[in-house]
Amino acid sequence: ILVPASGDKLSAIPIEELFPAQEIVVSAGARADGRRRVEEVLTAALALTLLDQPPIAVFVHAEEKPYVLEAPFLERLRENLLSRGIDIVEWPVLLESEPTGLVRLDPGKSRPAVFIILPPDSTTTARTGEQRGGLERSQRLGAVLEQLVSTGQNILLSLNPPFQKTYGDADPITTPLRAFGIAPSGLPIFTERFADGKRTVETDKVVIARSESHQPLAGALRGLPTYFPWPIALKPAEKPGAELKLEILLEVPADDATWGESTWLRTWQTPRARRQSLPDLPKFDPGPDERGPWTVALAAEKADAATGQKQRAVVVGSNGWFFD
């Protein structure tokens, strides 16, 4: 099956990619995934055919060695990007002052790039063989993010709970978001459950995109569940300026069992399998804690007053959602 050409480009889709053998479908129990499979294959082929300047995904992190291009848990993500003609570059900011891979791939800066920020766990100390703990790595990544924002780059930022805010300091990762009118509360969203006489606390959520939003990303997500480990509430500016447009992508609705937790650190540092054995599980405190609803993903667009050039950012109040 051939996708119509654009210019001198043409994409071919093997017939077995669209319509796998019936015995394979039945044995895999994959009937419900058929439409999604066709949609993904066609989207990838159209992207390869129609994009004159294919985009580049630049993964930016502050780990002490590269991992994005090799890590098994990111294999599906890499496959999805590459199948759509999106090249991948890794920028370990502790090792490089600028993204050398991006410079080699696009020396003329003619292709659109999105800088995907992967923040470290700022609660960690330096591990064996490492020189920097989480706080220092957060500060370094925050400085790079500030530079990217100030130079008009497009950004996708996923957030960990900000450790610095627990003792009153500014969080270097979220501070640059003020330029987009976004102020994360820093409070992870907890939910309590009762079963067999026991109380448990959940730190993850499954979120469905808002049906009334007209933002293109929300349209692509509509009806699909997104798994959010440790969702964090985001606060959009109440009255964004004329040059700034904010769109809510994902929300966690309010209910009596769910709240924004201020004393989350011990739960975060306790392995998941051992959390329910903690002597005092967190519970809602009407003073420092917050009730919902909560925005957990925002899209922002900002126009430069002098040139009119647009800069975009997507902020997701969770880190690791794309590992699923």
mmCIF file of C-alpha atoms in Angstrom:
data_model
loop_
_atom_site.group_PDB
_atom_site.id
_atom_site.type_symbol
_atom_site.label_atom_id
_atom_site.label_comp_id
_atom_site.label_asym_id
_atom_site.label_seq_id
_atom_site.Cartn_x
_atom_site.Cartn_y
_atom_site.Cartn_z
ATOM 1 C CA ILE A 1 0.000 0.000 0.000
ATOM 2 C CA LEU A 2 1.481 3.340 -1.036
ATOM 3 C CA VAL A 3 0.846 6.662 0.660
ATOM 4 C CA PRO A 4 0.405 9.548 -1.848
ATOM 5 C CA ALA A 5 3.656 11.308 -2.587
ATOM 6 C CA SER A 6 4.609 14.815 -1.530
ATOM 7 C CA GLY A 7 7.275 16.205 -3.858
ATOM 8 C CA ASP A 8 9.784 13.442 -4.484
ATOM 9 C CA LYS A 9 8.928 11.412 -1.375
ATOM 10 C CA LEU A 10 6.987 8.183 -1.241
ATOM 11 C CA SER A 11 6.226 5.793 1.608
ATOM 12 C CA ALA A 12 5.389 2.120 1.281
ATOM 13 C CA ILE A 13 3.560 0.155 3.970
ATOM 14 C CA PRO A 14 3.916 -3.649 3.917
ATOM 15 C CA ILE A 15 0.460 -5.174 3.748
ATOM 16 C CA GLU A 16 1.199 -7.415 6.737
ATOM 17 C CA GLU A 17 1.801 -4.312 8.870
ATOM 18 C CA LEU A 18 -1.765 -3.161 8.277
ATOM 19 C CA PHE A 19 -3.454 -6.549 8.178
ATOM 20 C CA PRO A 20 -1.553 -9.267 10.051
ATOM 21 C CA ALA A 21 -2.520 -12.864 9.430
ATOM 22 C CA GLN A 22 -5.828 -13.842 11.022
ATOM 23 C CA GLU A 23 -4.260 -16.589 13.126
ATOM 24 C CA ILE A 24 -1.812 -14.066 14.609
ATOM 25 C CA VAL A 25 -4.617 -11.675 15.544
ATOM 26 C CA VAL A 26 -6.719 -14.381 17.142
ATOM 27 C CA SER A 27 -3.864 -16.013 19.047
ATOM 28 C CA ALA A 28 -2.694 -12.643 20.399
ATOM 29 C CA GLY A 29 -6.181 -11.577 21.418
ATOM 30 C CA ALA A 30 -5.469 -8.319 19.593
ATOM 31 C CA ARG A 31 -8.756 -7.622 17.815
ATOM 32 C CA ALA A 32 -9.395 -4.477 19.860
ATOM 33 C CA ASP A 33 -5.981 -3.097 18.897
ATOM 34 C CA GLY A 34 -6.556 -3.361 15.137
ATOM 35 C CA ARG A 35 -7.800 0.171 14.573
ATOM 36 C CA ARG A 36 -5.041 1.673 16.698
ATOM 37 C CA ARG A 37 -2.426 -0.358 14.827
ATOM 38 C CA VAL A 38 -3.649 0.900 11.433
ATOM 39 C CA GLU A 39 -3.767 4.456 12.746
ATOM 40 C CA GLU A 40 -0.183 4.288 13.997
ATOM 41 C CA VAL A 41 1.174 2.796 10.772
ATOM 42 C CA LEU A 42 -0.608 5.354 8.566
ATOM 43 C CA THR A 43 0.444 8.249 10.801
ATOM 44 C CA ALA A 44 4.080 7.179 10.622
ATOM 45 C CA ALA A 45 3.966 6.825 6.817
ATOM 46 C CA LEU A 46 2.294 10.201 6.336
ATOM 47 C CA ALA A 47 4.802 11.890 8.621
ATOM 48 C CA LEU A 48 7.731 10.442 6.699
ATOM 49 C CA THR A 49 6.175 11.544 3.417
ATOM 50 C CA LEU A 50 4.884 15.020 4.222
ATOM 51 C CA LEU A 51 7.524 16.491 6.534
ATOM 52 C CA ASP A 52 9.945 18.671 4.574
ATOM 53 C CA GLN A 53 11.978 19.394 7.706
ATOM 54 C CA PRO A 54 11.593 16.390 10.043
ATOM 55 C CA PRO A 55 11.704 17.394 13.706
ATOM 56 C CA ILE A 56 14.379 16.456 16.202
ATOM 57 C CA ALA A 57 13.704 15.257 19.740
ATOM 58 C CA VAL A 58 16.520 16.396 22.043
ATOM 59 C CA PHE A 59 16.487 14.506 25.353
ATOM 60 C CA VAL A 60 18.111 16.701 28.006
ATOM 61 C CA HIS A 61 19.164 15.273 31.367
ATOM 62 C CA ALA A 62 21.688 15.681 34.177
ATOM 63 C CA GLU A 63 22.759 12.088 34.699
ATOM 64 C CA GLU A 64 26.491 11.375 34.822
ATOM 65 C CA LYS A 65 26.517 9.212 31.714
ATOM 66 C CA PRO A 66 24.395 8.899 28.556
ATOM 67 C CA TYR A 67 21.500 6.425 28.612
ATOM 68 C CA VAL A 68 18.643 7.612 26.384
ATOM 69 C CA LEU A 69 19.861 5.943 23.179
ATOM 70 C CA GLU A 70 20.537 2.574 24.836
ATOM 71 C CA ALA A 71 18.171 2.091 27.806
ATOM 72 C CA PRO A 72 15.828 -0.904 27.249
ATOM 73 C CA PHE A 73 12.910 0.839 29.025
ATOM 74 C CA LEU A 74 12.976 3.583 26.365
ATOM 75 C CA GLU A 75 13.128 1.203 23.402
ATOM 76 C CA ARG A 76 9.444 1.520 22.448
ATOM 77 C CA LEU A 77 9.611 5.304 22.736
ATOM 78 C CA ARG A 78 12.645 5.435 20.431
ATOM 79 C CA GLU A 79 10.918 3.140 17.919
ATOM 80 C CA ASN A 80 7.791 5.300 17.846
ATOM 81 C CA LEU A 81 9.763 8.496 17.257
ATOM 82 C CA LEU A 82 12.043 7.069 14.572
ATOM 83 C CA SER A 83 9.137 5.459 12.711
ATOM 84 C CA ARG A 84 7.646 8.929 12.309
ATOM 85 C CA GLY A 85 10.821 10.445 10.920
ATOM 86 C CA ILE A 86 11.747 12.120 14.202
ATOM 87 C CA ASP A 87 15.474 11.943 14.909
ATOM 88 C CA ILE A 88 16.718 11.544 18.479
ATOM 89 C CA VAL A 89 19.574 13.424 20.115
ATOM 90 C CA GLU A 90 20.803 13.044 23.688
ATOM 91 C CA TRP A 91 22.209 15.995 25.629
ATOM 92 C CA PRO A 92 23.804 15.047 28.982
ATOM 93 C CA VAL A 93 24.359 18.539 30.383
ATOM 94 C CA LEU A 94 26.947 17.388 32.933
ATOM 95 C CA LEU A 95 29.173 16.212 30.074
ATOM 96 C CA GLU A 96 28.429 18.784 27.348
ATOM 97 C CA SER A 97 27.922 22.532 27.586
ATOM 98 C CA GLU A 98 25.874 22.409 24.379
ATOM 99 C CA PRO A 99 24.071 19.624 22.473
ATOM 100 C CA THR A 100 26.891 18.484 20.198
ATOM 101 C CA GLY A 101 24.693 15.799 18.654
ATOM 102 C CA LEU A 102 22.173 18.418 17.564
ATOM 103 C CA VAL A 103 24.911 20.582 16.059
ATOM 104 C CA ARG A 104 26.180 17.621 13.997
ATOM 105 C CA LEU A 105 22.697 16.582 12.888
ATOM 106 C CA ASP A 106 21.425 20.049 11.987
ATOM 107 C CA PRO A 107 24.339 22.490 11.682
ATOM 108 C CA GLY A 108 22.211 25.028 9.797
ATOM 109 C CA LYS A 109 19.492 25.007 12.502
ATOM 110 C CA SER A 110 16.854 24.564 9.806
ATOM 111 C CA ARG A 111 14.875 21.747 11.418
ATOM 112 C CA PRO A 112 12.407 22.191 14.280
ATOM 113 C CA ALA A 113 13.630 20.807 17.596
ATOM 114 C CA VAL A 114 11.837 19.988 20.829
ATOM 115 C CA PHE A 115 13.927 19.840 23.998
ATOM 116 C CA ILE A 116 12.589 17.045 26.225
ATOM 117 C CA ILE A 117 13.683 17.753 29.802
ATOM 118 C CA LEU A 118 14.165 14.714 32.081
ATOM 119 C CA PRO A 119 14.757 16.010 35.623
ATOM 120 C CA PRO A 120 16.713 14.013 38.215
ATOM 121 C CA ASP A 121 15.431 12.896 41.586
ATOM 122 C CA SER A 122 16.594 15.878 43.642
ATOM 123 C CA THR A 123 16.217 13.936 46.922
ATOM 124 C CA THR A 124 19.132 11.588 46.179
ATOM 125 C CA THR A 125 22.693 11.856 47.402
ATOM 126 C CA ALA A 126 25.667 11.075 45.175
ATOM 127 C CA ARG A 127 25.727 7.330 44.515
ATOM 128 C CA THR A 128 28.770 5.081 44.208
ATOM 129 C CA GLY A 129 30.896 6.218 41.281
ATOM 130 C CA GLU A 130 29.096 9.558 40.995
ATOM 131 C CA GLN A 131 30.313 13.030 41.867
ATOM 132 C CA ARG A 132 27.024 14.921 42.200
ATOM 133 C CA GLY A 133 23.845 14.373 44.165
ATOM 134 C CA GLY A 134 20.322 15.166 43.048
ATOM 135 C CA LEU A 135 20.321 18.773 44.248
ATOM 136 C CA GLU A 136 23.429 19.714 42.302
ATOM 137 C CA ARG A 137 22.199 17.941 39.181
ATOM 138 C CA SER A 138 18.828 19.711 39.460
ATOM 139 C CA GLN A 139 20.564 23.067 39.657
ATOM 140 C CA ARG A 140 22.643 22.340 36.566
ATOM 141 C CA LEU A 141 19.616 21.164 34.572
ATOM 142 C CA GLY A 142 17.578 24.125 35.800
ATOM 143 C CA ALA A 143 20.217 26.535 34.487
ATOM 144 C CA VAL A 144 20.082 24.852 31.064
ATOM 145 C CA LEU A 145 16.287 24.977 31.069
ATOM 146 C CA GLU A 146 16.398 28.679 31.905
ATOM 147 C CA GLN A 147 18.682 29.216 28.919
ATOM 148 C CA LEU A 148 16.393 27.238 26.597
ATOM 149 C CA VAL A 149 13.351 29.225 27.693
ATOM 150 C CA SER A 150 15.106 32.576 27.329
ATOM 151 C CA THR A 151 16.311 31.723 23.797
ATOM 152 C CA GLY A 152 12.856 30.763 22.526
ATOM 153 C CA GLN A 153 13.247 26.978 22.299
ATOM 154 C CA ASN A 154 10.272 24.588 22.297
ATOM 155 C CA ILE A 155 10.133 22.420 25.414
ATOM 156 C CA LEU A 156 8.507 19.293 26.804
ATOM 157 C CA LEU A 157 9.087 19.158 30.568
ATOM 158 C CA SER A 158 8.137 16.289 32.867
ATOM 159 C CA LEU A 159 8.308 16.916 36.605
ATOM 160 C CA ASN A 160 9.431 15.086 39.716
ATOM 161 C CA PRO A 161 8.222 16.344 43.114
ATOM 162 C CA PRO A 162 10.412 19.403 43.906
ATOM 163 C CA PHE A 163 12.462 18.566 47.005
ATOM 164 C CA GLN A 164 13.732 22.133 47.411
ATOM 165 C CA LYS A 165 10.235 23.474 48.000
ATOM 166 C CA THR A 166 9.801 21.247 51.073
ATOM 167 C CA TYR A 167 12.236 23.474 52.964
ATOM 168 C CA GLY A 168 11.292 26.802 51.380
ATOM 169 C CA ASP A 169 13.852 27.127 48.568
ATOM 170 C CA ALA A 170 12.997 27.784 44.931
ATOM 171 C CA ASP A 171 12.963 24.744 42.669
ATOM 172 C CA PRO A 172 15.452 25.307 39.800
ATOM 173 C CA ILE A 173 13.468 23.050 37.437
ATOM 174 C CA THR A 174 10.108 24.805 37.793
ATOM 175 C CA THR A 175 11.278 28.411 38.242
ATOM 176 C CA PRO A 176 11.804 28.962 34.460
ATOM 177 C CA LEU A 177 8.143 28.053 33.889
ATOM 178 C CA ARG A 178 7.102 31.484 35.146
ATOM 179 C CA ALA A 179 7.845 32.754 31.640
ATOM 180 C CA PHE A 180 4.898 30.636 30.466
ATOM 181 C CA GLY A 181 2.591 31.592 33.308
ATOM 182 C CA ILE A 182 2.876 28.191 34.991
ATOM 183 C CA ALA A 183 3.523 27.684 38.702
ATOM 184 C CA PRO A 184 3.561 24.037 39.904
ATOM 185 C CA SER A 185 2.288 23.671 43.459
ATOM 186 C CA GLY A 186 4.857 20.971 44.191
ATOM 187 C CA LEU A 187 2.220 18.823 45.903
ATOM 188 C CA PRO A 188 1.922 15.214 44.693
ATOM 189 C CA ILE A 189 -1.650 13.949 44.430
ATOM 190 C CA PHE A 190 -2.467 11.110 46.840
ATOM 191 C CA THR A 191 -5.599 8.937 47.045
ATOM 192 C CA GLU A 192 -6.670 6.810 49.993
ATOM 193 C CA ARG A 193 -8.414 3.446 49.629
ATOM 194 C CA PHE A 194 -10.027 1.093 52.144
ATOM 195 C CA ALA A 195 -10.159 -2.672 51.610
ATOM 196 C CA ASP A 196 -10.586 -5.503 54.121
ATOM 197 C CA GLY A 197 -10.388 -3.033 56.979
ATOM 198 C CA LYS A 198 -7.027 -1.656 55.816
ATOM 199 C CA ARG A 199 -6.267 1.853 54.636
ATOM 200 C CA THR A 200 -3.832 2.267 51.752
ATOM 201 C CA VAL A 201 -2.506 5.331 49.948
ATOM 202 C CA GLU A 202 -1.991 5.403 46.174
ATOM 203 C CA THR A 203 0.510 7.724 44.505
ATOM 204 C CA ASP A 204 -0.367 7.045 40.844
ATOM 205 C CA LYS A 205 -3.310 8.046 38.672
ATOM 206 C CA VAL A 206 -4.837 7.132 35.329
ATOM 207 C CA VAL A 207 -6.018 10.320 33.599
ATOM 208 C CA ILE A 208 -8.292 10.875 30.581
ATOM 209 C CA ALA A 209 -7.906 13.986 28.380
ATOM 210 C CA ARG A 210 -10.513 16.744 28.653
ATOM 211 C CA SER A 211 -13.221 16.214 26.060
ATOM 212 C CA GLU A 212 -13.979 19.926 25.635
ATOM 213 C CA SER A 213 -10.448 21.091 24.863
ATOM 214 C CA HIS A 214 -9.666 22.104 21.260
ATOM 215 C CA GLN A 215 -5.892 21.933 21.733
ATOM 216 C CA PRO A 216 -4.376 19.574 19.103
ATOM 217 C CA LEU A 217 -2.584 17.447 21.687
ATOM 218 C CA ALA A 218 -5.764 17.044 23.715
ATOM 219 C CA GLY A 219 -7.525 15.900 20.549
ATOM 220 C CA ALA A 220 -4.874 13.261 19.938
ATOM 221 C CA LEU A 221 -5.179 12.030 23.531
ATOM 222 C CA ARG A 222 -8.966 12.147 23.760
ATOM 223 C CA GLY A 223 -10.448 8.974 25.158
ATOM 224 C CA LEU A 224 -7.062 7.375 25.846
ATOM 225 C CA PRO A 225 -5.911 6.591 29.398
ATOM 226 C CA THR A 226 -2.545 8.026 30.413
ATOM 227 C CA TYR A 227 -0.766 6.492 33.399
ATOM 228 C CA PHE A 228 0.751 9.129 35.702
ATOM 229 C CA PRO A 229 3.256 8.013 38.358
ATOM 230 C CA TRP A 230 3.298 10.585 41.157
ATOM 231 C CA PRO A 231 1.172 13.288 39.487
ATOM 232 C CA ILE A 232 1.934 16.855 40.571
ATOM 233 C CA ALA A 233 -0.528 19.739 40.442
ATOM 234 C CA LEU A 234 0.188 22.607 38.035
ATOM 235 C CA LYS A 235 -1.236 26.094 38.415
ATOM 236 C CA PRO A 236 -1.801 28.182 35.281
ATOM 237 C CA ALA A 237 -1.727 31.964 35.523
ATOM 238 C CA GLU A 238 -5.167 33.335 36.375
ATOM 239 C CA LYS A 239 -4.900 36.117 33.790
ATOM 240 C CA PRO A 240 -2.244 35.311 31.185
ATOM 241 C CA GLY A 241 -1.096 38.248 29.074
ATOM 242 C CA ALA A 242 -2.201 38.785 25.490
ATOM 243 C CA GLU A 243 1.047 37.232 24.220
ATOM 244 C CA LEU A 244 0.493 34.018 26.200
ATOM 245 C CA LYS A 245 -2.000 31.220 25.526
ATOM 246 C CA LEU A 246 -2.511 28.368 28.007
ATOM 247 C CA GLU A 247 -4.519 25.197 27.405
ATOM 248 C CA ILE A 248 -5.293 22.515 29.996
ATOM 249 C CA LEU A 249 -4.567 19.059 28.578
ATOM 250 C CA LEU A 250 -5.163 16.701 31.504
ATOM 251 C CA GLU A 251 -6.907 17.068 34.852
ATOM 252 C CA VAL A 252 -7.442 14.950 37.956
ATOM 253 C CA PRO A 253 -11.006 15.554 39.202
ATOM 254 C CA ALA A 254 -11.726 16.359 42.827
ATOM 255 C CA ASP A 255 -13.090 13.746 45.209
ATOM 256 C CA ASP A 256 -13.147 13.279 48.967
ATOM 257 C CA ALA A 257 -10.494 10.546 48.891
ATOM 258 C CA THR A 258 -7.910 12.552 46.913
ATOM 259 C CA TRP A 259 -5.720 15.456 47.954
ATOM 260 C CA GLY A 260 -2.430 17.267 47.311
ATOM 261 C CA GLU A 261 0.021 16.008 49.965
ATOM 262 C CA SER A 262 2.591 18.363 51.535
ATOM 263 C CA THR A 263 4.575 15.780 53.545
ATOM 264 C CA TRP A 264 5.336 13.393 50.691
ATOM 265 C CA LEU A 265 9.077 12.892 51.133
ATOM 266 C CA ARG A 266 9.059 9.773 53.322
ATOM 267 C CA THR A 267 6.583 8.044 51.004
ATOM 268 C CA TRP A 268 8.708 8.968 47.975
ATOM 269 C CA GLN A 269 11.850 7.527 49.552
ATOM 270 C CA THR A 270 10.170 4.286 50.663
ATOM 271 C CA PRO A 271 10.115 1.440 48.101
ATOM 272 C CA ARG A 272 6.607 0.842 46.793
ATOM 273 C CA ALA A 273 6.377 -2.677 48.233
ATOM 274 C CA ARG A 274 7.085 -1.357 51.754
ATOM 275 C CA ARG A 275 4.940 1.778 51.802
ATOM 276 C CA GLN A 276 1.874 0.188 53.335
ATOM 277 C CA SER A 277 3.939 -0.890 56.349
ATOM 278 C CA LEU A 278 4.756 2.725 57.243
ATOM 279 C CA PRO A 279 3.385 3.468 60.737
ATOM 280 C CA ASP A 280 1.658 6.732 59.780
ATOM 281 C CA LEU A 281 0.462 6.845 56.205
ATOM 282 C CA PRO A 282 -0.138 10.390 54.943
ATOM 283 C CA LYS A 283 -3.668 11.750 55.276
ATOM 284 C CA PHE A 284 -5.343 14.995 54.321
ATOM 285 C CA ASP A 285 -4.344 17.977 56.482
ATOM 286 C CA PRO A 286 -6.612 20.974 55.767
ATOM 287 C CA GLY A 287 -3.766 23.383 56.493
ATOM 288 C CA PRO A 288 -0.863 22.664 54.136
ATOM 289 C CA ASP A 289 -2.641 20.122 51.912
ATOM 290 C CA GLU A 290 -4.963 20.954 49.002
ATOM 291 C CA ARG A 291 -8.185 19.678 47.507
ATOM 292 C CA GLY A 292 -8.799 19.393 43.769
ATOM 293 C CA PRO A 293 -9.488 19.475 40.943
ATOM 294 C CA TRP A 294 -5.876 19.547 39.729
ATOM 295 C CA THR A 295 -4.356 20.348 36.376
ATOM 296 C CA VAL A 296 -1.582 17.835 35.625
ATOM 297 C CA ALA A 297 -0.645 18.714 32.020
ATOM 298 C CA LEU A 298 -0.595 22.119 30.316
ATOM 299 C CA ALA A 299 0.269 23.410 26.858
ATOM 300 C CA ALA A 300 1.587 26.969 26.587
ATOM 301 C CA GLU A 301 2.292 29.180 23.591
ATOM 302 C CA LYS A 302 4.091 32.508 23.868
ATOM 303 C CA ALA A 303 4.606 35.076 21.105
ATOM 304 C CA ASP A 304 7.665 37.299 21.035
ATOM 305 C CA ALA A 305 6.469 40.902 21.225
ATOM 306 C CA ALA A 306 9.082 42.140 18.740
ATOM 307 C CA THR A 307 9.161 39.372 16.119
ATOM 308 C CA GLY A 308 5.863 37.566 16.654
ATOM 309 C CA GLN A 309 7.739 34.259 16.645
ATOM 310 C CA LYS A 310 5.970 31.618 18.708
ATOM 311 C CA GLN A 311 7.523 29.497 21.428
ATOM 312 C CA ARG A 312 5.731 26.447 22.788
ATOM 313 C CA ALA A 313 5.999 24.412 25.953
ATOM 314 C CA VAL A 314 4.184 21.356 27.246
ATOM 315 C CA VAL A 315 4.511 20.727 30.979
ATOM 316 C CA VAL A 316 3.489 17.372 32.453
ATOM 317 C CA GLY A 317 3.157 17.005 36.209
ATOM 318 C CA SER A 318 4.717 13.545 36.257
ATOM 319 C CA ASN A 319 8.037 12.007 35.312
ATOM 320 C CA GLY A 320 8.108 8.626 33.645
ATOM 321 C CA TRP A 321 4.616 8.726 32.129
ATOM 322 C CA PHE A 322 6.130 7.949 28.702
ATOM 323 C CA PHE A 323 7.819 4.771 29.988
ATOM 324 C CA ASP A 324 4.420 3.036 29.805
#
